[in-house]
Tab-separated table of C-alpha atoms in Angstrom:
chain	number	residue	atom	x	y	z
S	12	MET	CA	3.452	162.725	-56.824
S	13	ARG	CA	2.353	161.624	-59.842
S	14	ILE	CA	4.766	158.725	-61.728
S	15	VAL	CA	4.473	156.674	-64.297
S	16	VAL	CA	6.741	153.751	-64.673
S	17	ALA	CA	7.630	151.918	-67.935
S	18	LEU	CA	8.963	148.686	-67.530
S	19	GLY	CA	11.545	147.446	-70.278
S	20	GLY	CA	10.733	143.970	-71.341
S	21	ASN	CA	14.104	142.928	-69.994
S	22	ALA	CA	12.894	144.084	-66.638
S	23	LEU	CA	10.551	141.313	-66.581
S	24	LEU	CA	12.350	138.611	-69.050
S	25	HIS	CA	16.433	139.072	-68.904
S	26	ARG	CA	18.146	138.487	-72.255
S	27	GLY	CA	18.998	134.828	-72.611
S	28	GLU	CA	16.634	133.671	-70.089
S	29	ARG	CA	14.050	131.049	-71.409
S	30	PRO	CA	10.684	132.508	-71.079
S	31	ASP	CA	9.344	130.144	-68.340
S	32	ALA	CA	6.474	130.816	-66.272
S	33	ARG	CA	8.859	130.369	-62.832
S	34	VAL	CA	11.446	132.519	-64.583
S	35	GLN	CA	9.226	135.572	-65.524
S	36	THR	CA	7.410	135.399	-61.974
S	37	ALA	CA	10.365	135.506	-60.213
S	38	ASN	CA	11.924	138.567	-61.874
S	39	ILE	CA	8.435	140.628	-61.514
S	40	VAL	CA	8.602	139.721	-57.263
S	41	ARG	CA	11.738	141.920	-58.347
S	42	VAL	CA	10.042	144.220	-59.642
S	43	ALA	CA	7.759	144.957	-56.780
S	44	THR	CA	10.263	145.133	-54.209
S	45	ALA	CA	12.461	147.728	-56.465
S	46	LEU	CA	8.845	149.847	-56.412
S	47	ALA	CA	7.669	149.183	-53.293
S	48	ALA	CA	9.287	152.425	-51.745
S	49	LEU	CA	8.296	154.922	-54.875
S	50	ALA	CA	5.007	153.536	-54.346
S	51	GLN	CA	4.540	154.610	-50.240
S	52	GLU	CA	5.232	157.892	-50.969
S	53	ASN	CA	3.826	158.395	-54.732
S	54	GLU	CA	0.629	157.430	-57.246
S	55	LEU	CA	1.869	154.947	-59.325
S	56	VAL	CA	0.901	153.975	-62.781
S	57	ILE	CA	2.939	151.152	-64.372
S	58	THR	CA	3.013	150.022	-67.926
S	59	HIS	CA	5.418	147.220	-68.876
S	60	GLY	CA	6.979	145.554	-72.165
S	61	ASN	CA	5.663	142.410	-73.873
S	62	GLY	CA	7.991	141.894	-76.814
S	63	PRO	CA	9.678	138.928	-75.380
S	64	GLN	CA	6.192	136.914	-74.237
S	65	ILE	CA	3.978	138.644	-77.538
S	66	GLY	CA	7.086	137.040	-80.188
S	67	LEU	CA	6.484	133.706	-77.967
S	68	LEU	CA	3.255	133.370	-78.407
S	69	ALA	CA	2.621	134.298	-82.224
S	70	LEU	CA	5.618	131.968	-82.942
S	71	GLU	CA	3.100	128.973	-80.846
S	72	SER	CA	0.135	130.620	-82.496
S	73	ALA	CA	1.349	130.269	-85.813
S	74	THR	CA	2.840	126.656	-85.780
S	75	ASP	CA	-0.387	125.340	-83.559
S	76	PRO	CA	-2.008	122.306	-85.314
S	77	ALA	CA	-5.700	123.331	-84.171
S	78	LEU	CA	-5.737	126.646	-85.352
S	79	THR	CA	-6.721	127.670	-89.320
S	80	ALA	CA	-4.600	131.108	-88.862
S	81	PRO	CA	-2.443	132.653	-86.528
S	82	TYR	CA	-3.707	134.493	-83.797
S	83	PRO	CA	-3.468	138.278	-84.799
S	84	LEU	CA	-0.661	140.686	-82.949
S	85	ASP	CA	-3.585	142.824	-80.829
S	86	VAL	CA	-5.239	139.804	-79.546
S	87	LEU	CA	-1.714	138.183	-78.363
S	88	GLY	CA	-1.147	141.569	-77.321
S	89	ALA	CA	-4.603	141.425	-74.556
S	90	GLN	CA	-3.200	138.163	-73.875
S	91	THR	CA	0.304	139.267	-72.267
S	92	GLN	CA	-1.150	142.182	-71.138
S	93	GLY	CA	-3.496	140.316	-68.759
S	94	MET	CA	-0.572	137.946	-67.987
S	95	ILE	CA	1.885	140.184	-66.900
S	96	GLY	CA	-0.712	142.498	-65.483
S	97	SER	CA	-1.739	139.387	-63.247
S	98	LEU	CA	1.360	138.784	-62.156
S	99	LEU	CA	2.458	142.248	-61.411
S	100	VAL	CA	-1.000	142.565	-59.321
S	101	ARG	CA	0.269	139.426	-57.308
S	102	ALA	CA	3.875	140.621	-56.417
S	103	LEU	CA	2.866	144.222	-55.566
S	104	HIS	CA	-0.024	143.121	-53.871
S	105	ASP	CA	2.612	140.586	-51.183
S	106	ALA	CA	4.867	144.265	-51.244
S	107	LEU	CA	2.337	146.668	-50.839
S	108	PRO	CA	0.225	145.009	-48.206
S	109	GLY	CA	-3.649	146.618	-47.816
S	110	ARG	CA	-3.050	148.816	-51.208
S	111	LYS	CA	-5.648	148.797	-53.947
S	112	ILE	CA	-4.299	147.451	-56.620
S	113	ALA	CA	-6.155	146.833	-60.428
S	114	ALA	CA	-4.426	146.046	-63.706
S	115	LEU	CA	-6.594	147.034	-66.706
S	116	VAL	CA	-6.267	145.923	-70.317
S	117	THR	CA	-6.189	149.395	-72.210
S	118	HIS	CA	-6.637	149.825	-76.019
S	119	THR	CA	-4.633	152.492	-77.861
S	120	TYR	CA	-5.992	154.737	-80.724
S	121	VAL	CA	-3.648	154.398	-83.917
S	122	ARG	CA	-3.578	155.939	-87.094
S	123	ALA	CA	-4.881	153.217	-89.986
S	124	ASP	CA	-2.721	155.471	-92.299
S	125	ASP	CA	0.470	155.570	-90.204
S	126	PRO	CA	3.470	154.775	-92.122
S	127	ALA	CA	4.828	152.530	-89.722
S	128	PHE	CA	2.622	149.524	-90.964
S	129	ASP	CA	4.674	149.398	-94.018
S	130	ARG	CA	8.170	149.692	-92.604
S	131	PRO	CA	8.206	147.176	-89.501
S	132	THR	CA	10.227	147.855	-87.051
S	133	LYS	CA	9.563	146.607	-83.456
S	134	PHE	CA	11.275	143.782	-82.126
S	135	VAL	CA	9.124	140.990	-80.807
S	136	GLY	CA	10.009	137.598	-79.762
S	137	GLN	CA	13.559	135.589	-79.234
S	138	VAL	CA	16.867	136.556	-80.891
S	139	TYR	CA	17.778	133.778	-83.534
S	140	SER	CA	20.853	133.162	-85.886
S	141	ARG	CA	20.508	135.283	-89.370
S	142	SER	CA	20.125	131.564	-91.795
S	143	ARG	CA	17.378	130.640	-88.919
S	144	ALA	CA	15.741	133.887	-88.810
S	145	GLN	CA	15.397	133.712	-92.681
S	146	THR	CA	14.063	130.500	-92.334
S	147	LEU	CA	11.009	131.501	-90.338
S	148	ALA	CA	10.877	134.427	-92.821
S	149	ARG	CA	10.422	132.463	-95.616
S	150	GLU	CA	8.004	130.087	-93.754
S	151	ARG	CA	6.185	131.993	-91.847
S	152	GLY	CA	5.871	135.656	-93.901
S	153	TRP	CA	7.883	137.609	-91.366
S	154	SER	CA	9.972	140.538	-91.103
S	155	VAL	CA	13.302	140.099	-89.468
S	156	ALA	CA	16.466	142.512	-88.920
S	157	ARG	CA	19.409	142.572	-87.091
S	158	ASP	CA	19.152	143.036	-83.155
S	159	THR	CA	22.110	144.011	-80.896
S	160	LYS	CA	22.642	139.726	-79.980
S	161	GLY	CA	21.152	138.235	-83.127
S	162	TRP	CA	18.073	138.398	-85.517
S	163	ARG	CA	14.736	138.581	-84.556
S	164	ARG	CA	11.321	139.208	-86.038
S	165	VAL	CA	10.051	142.810	-86.525
S	166	VAL	CA	6.809	144.401	-86.974
S	167	PRO	CA	4.593	147.303	-87.512
S	168	SER	CA	4.676	150.126	-84.579
S	169	PRO	CA	2.461	152.727	-85.292
S	170	ALA	CA	2.288	155.479	-83.175
S	171	PRO	CA	-0.259	156.227	-80.096
S	172	GLU	CA	-2.750	158.712	-80.699
S	173	SER	CA	-4.570	158.250	-77.064
S	174	PHE	CA	-6.282	155.934	-75.054
S	175	VAL	CA	-9.612	154.441	-74.879
S	176	GLU	CA	-9.546	154.006	-71.264
S	177	THR	CA	-7.789	156.991	-70.342
S	178	GLU	CA	-11.523	158.125	-68.172
S	179	THR	CA	-11.032	154.776	-65.999
S	180	ILE	CA	-7.487	154.946	-64.884
S	181	HIS	CA	-8.289	159.016	-63.951
S	182	ASP	CA	-11.208	157.484	-61.897
S	183	LEU	CA	-8.632	154.452	-60.550
S	184	LEU	CA	-6.391	156.690	-59.467
S	185	ALA	CA	-8.989	159.113	-57.830
S	186	ALA	CA	-10.016	155.967	-55.746
S	187	ASP	CA	-6.460	155.635	-54.641
S	188	THR	CA	-5.405	152.846	-56.283
S	189	LEU	CA	-2.216	152.025	-58.100
S	190	VAL	CA	-2.679	150.963	-61.832
S	191	VAL	CA	-0.897	148.800	-64.218
S	192	CYS	CA	-1.926	149.387	-67.689
S	193	ALA	CA	-1.083	150.062	-70.917
S	194	GLY	CA	0.890	147.092	-71.120
S	195	GLY	CA	2.944	146.632	-74.606
S	196	GLY	CA	1.652	149.883	-75.265
S	197	GLY	CA	-1.373	148.913	-75.432
S	198	VAL	CA	-4.331	147.048	-77.993
S	199	PRO	CA	-3.461	148.680	-81.297
S	200	VAL	CA	-7.328	149.646	-82.214
S	201	VAL	CA	-8.228	152.017	-85.409
S	202	ALA	CA	-12.092	153.311	-85.041
S	203	ASP	CA	-14.632	152.023	-87.567
S	204	PRO	CA	-15.340	155.201	-90.141
S	205	ASP	CA	-18.613	153.952	-90.001
S	206	CYS	CA	-20.243	152.908	-86.844
S	207	GLY	CA	-16.867	153.999	-84.721
S	208	GLY	CA	-16.312	150.729	-83.467
S	209	LEU	CA	-13.149	149.477	-82.241
S	210	ASN	CA	-10.984	147.387	-85.274
S	211	GLY	CA	-7.709	145.574	-83.905
S	212	VAL	CA	-4.828	145.959	-85.807
S	213	GLU	CA	-1.514	144.211	-86.767
S	214	ALA	CA	0.558	145.799	-84.887
S	215	VAL	CA	2.768	146.227	-81.481
S	216	VAL	CA	2.494	150.176	-80.429
S	217	ASP	CA	5.841	151.078	-78.828
S	218	LYS	CA	5.860	150.961	-75.061
S	219	ASP	CA	7.929	153.901	-74.140
S	220	LEU	CA	6.066	156.261	-76.584
S	221	ALA	CA	2.712	155.176	-74.991
S	222	ALA	CA	3.822	155.691	-71.584
S	223	ALA	CA	4.907	158.909	-72.722
S	224	LEU	CA	1.762	159.938	-73.924
S	225	LEU	CA	-0.078	158.383	-71.171
S	226	ALA	CA	2.449	160.364	-68.265
S	227	GLN	CA	1.003	163.602	-70.352
S	228	ASP	CA	-2.995	162.582	-70.676
S	229	LEU	CA	-2.536	162.068	-67.086
S	230	LYS	CA	-0.681	164.961	-65.927
S	231	ALA	CA	2.050	162.637	-63.806
S	232	ASP	CA	5.147	164.771	-62.929
S	233	PHE	CA	7.414	162.436	-63.311
S	234	LEU	CA	7.926	159.699	-66.245
S	235	LEU	CA	10.504	156.633	-65.155
S	236	ILE	CA	12.045	154.243	-67.503
S	237	LEU	CA	13.290	151.144	-66.350
S	238	THR	CA	15.268	149.134	-68.147
S	239	ASP	CA	18.815	147.114	-67.941
S	240	VAL	CA	21.492	149.137	-67.958
S	241	PRO	CA	22.540	152.052	-64.821
S	242	CYS	CA	21.690	155.103	-67.622
S	243	VAL	CA	21.644	156.564	-70.880
S	244	TYR	CA	25.316	156.096	-72.422
S	245	ALA	CA	26.478	158.467	-75.263
S	246	GLY	CA	28.464	155.924	-77.621
S	247	PHE	CA	27.450	153.089	-76.037
S	248	GLY	CA	29.423	149.346	-76.730
S	249	THR	CA	32.358	151.741	-77.875
S	250	PRO	CA	35.425	152.935	-77.268
S	251	ASP	CA	34.072	156.426	-76.028
S	252	GLN	CA	31.558	155.232	-74.643
S	253	ARG	CA	29.913	157.845	-71.776
S	254	PRO	CA	27.079	157.919	-69.334
S	255	VAL	CA	25.212	160.901	-69.702
S	256	LEU	CA	23.725	161.469	-66.558
S	257	ASP	CA	21.718	164.867	-67.454
S	258	ALA	CA	20.186	165.970	-70.371
S	259	THR	CA	17.680	168.415	-71.918
S	260	PRO	CA	15.550	167.325	-74.375
S	261	ILE	CA	17.065	168.706	-77.150
S	262	GLU	CA	20.756	167.144	-75.923
S	263	LEU	CA	18.952	163.851	-76.257
S	264	ARG	CA	17.361	163.862	-79.049
S	265	ARG	CA	20.988	165.117	-80.684
S	266	GLY	CA	22.530	161.542	-78.958
S	267	GLY	CA	21.635	159.400	-82.084
S	268	PHE	CA	20.425	156.367	-80.142
S	269	PRO	CA	19.721	153.220	-81.908
S	270	ALA	CA	16.030	152.517	-82.595
S	271	GLY	CA	16.026	149.119	-81.763
S	272	SER	CA	17.527	149.836	-78.110
S	273	MET	CA	17.881	153.417	-76.426
S	274	GLY	CA	16.314	155.485	-79.152
S	275	PRO	CA	12.732	154.979	-78.535
S	276	LYS	CA	13.463	155.312	-74.253
S	277	ALA	CA	14.997	158.678	-75.613
S	278	GLU	CA	12.958	159.789	-77.142
S	279	ALA	CA	9.492	159.129	-75.048
S	280	ALA	CA	11.806	160.995	-71.772
S	281	ALA	CA	12.460	163.728	-74.277
S	282	ARG	CA	8.825	164.689	-76.011
S	283	PHE	CA	7.254	164.071	-72.044
S	284	VAL	CA	9.386	166.514	-71.171
S	285	ALA	CA	9.219	169.089	-74.095
S	286	ARG	CA	5.387	168.658	-74.076
S	287	THR	CA	4.541	169.117	-69.982
S	288	GLY	CA	7.810	170.726	-68.323
S	289	GLY	CA	7.958	167.547	-66.003
S	290	LEU	CA	11.029	165.467	-65.182
S	291	ALA	CA	12.019	162.076	-66.761
S	292	ALA	CA	14.899	159.769	-65.826
S	293	ILE	CA	16.062	156.426	-67.759
S	294	GLY	CA	18.047	154.040	-65.450
S	295	ALA	CA	18.266	150.707	-64.014
S	296	LEU	CA	14.816	148.523	-62.256
S	297	ASP	CA	17.096	148.260	-59.094
S	298	ALA	CA	17.763	151.721	-58.351
S	299	ALA	CA	14.321	153.024	-58.968
S	300	TYR	CA	14.233	155.041	-56.289
S	301	GLU	CA	17.309	156.494	-56.418
S	302	ILE	CA	16.429	157.668	-59.413
S	303	VAL	CA	13.483	159.219	-58.733
S	304	HIS	CA	15.836	161.404	-55.777
S	305	GLY	CA	18.346	162.540	-58.119
S	306	ARG	CA	21.208	159.833	-56.906
S	307	SER	CA	21.236	157.464	-59.988
S	308	GLY	CA	20.337	157.320	-63.781
S	309	THR	CA	19.728	159.469	-66.273
S	310	LEU	CA	17.874	162.989	-65.399
S	311	VAL	CA	15.946	164.812	-68.510
S	312	ARG	CA	14.717	167.696	-67.051
S	313	PRO	CA	12.773	170.875	-69.110
S	314	ASP	CA	15.043	173.381	-71.712
S	315	LEU	CA	16.366	176.265	-70.581
S	316	THR	CA	14.476	179.147	-72.257
S	317	VAL	CA	17.037	182.568	-73.030
S	318	GLY	CA	14.648	185.562	-72.284
């Protein structure tokens, strides 16, 4: 079975943890351990988030006195793909001796006229108090918004249209290679209308929607979205909270999940299942094997049609 695994940013750096290299390395060892059993039985393509990492690099770049201007987000996204991809390859190499593994810096086409460029919604970087976030917004020209734990920077998040490296990923899979790709949704690019070249844009593509599109393009059987909660919850954080263990795309889209947390994951799972007839699931990293075998998480299955 071909499985596209979408790792949430919090699988790599937990909420509240310092973004130190040793912390992320330890967390990625846990990722490799959790995915090893799946990789032994299936074809895996692994994508990952980069919100905390790209936010850290953006802050460092904005305050670096050696620079005349901060690095743009597309360049920083490429840096995070290289860093996280390298850590994942090393950990997976140890967990799966003898397996061919490759990390690929991936570029994602987006539309230059996507309305998301005028409405920043994608959270990146660390959590701040309201006053600190407002100060940074004035000093750096950032947009900020309230997250579940505080205030964070928000950046444009255009919809993924296609991937530059799709054929290359197919070739790697055909060579029995476990592929790490489309990290952070991929480096957002638009095609130059004059020469067809690639121009980076100041944005971060939503990683879950990118994973859903990648799974569709690769004709995957299963989209597995891993995060830091055991399943989708209706009424999350309220006295009426209840687990959603089984849902169709229609049911999931009716859930009204928050845009800054479960919303994109729910939409990604619904979109993949509705478009392909495959299966998707959302759940906790450590239960990855159990989720695929129907013993944990939220399973998203095709809508039944009435004949």
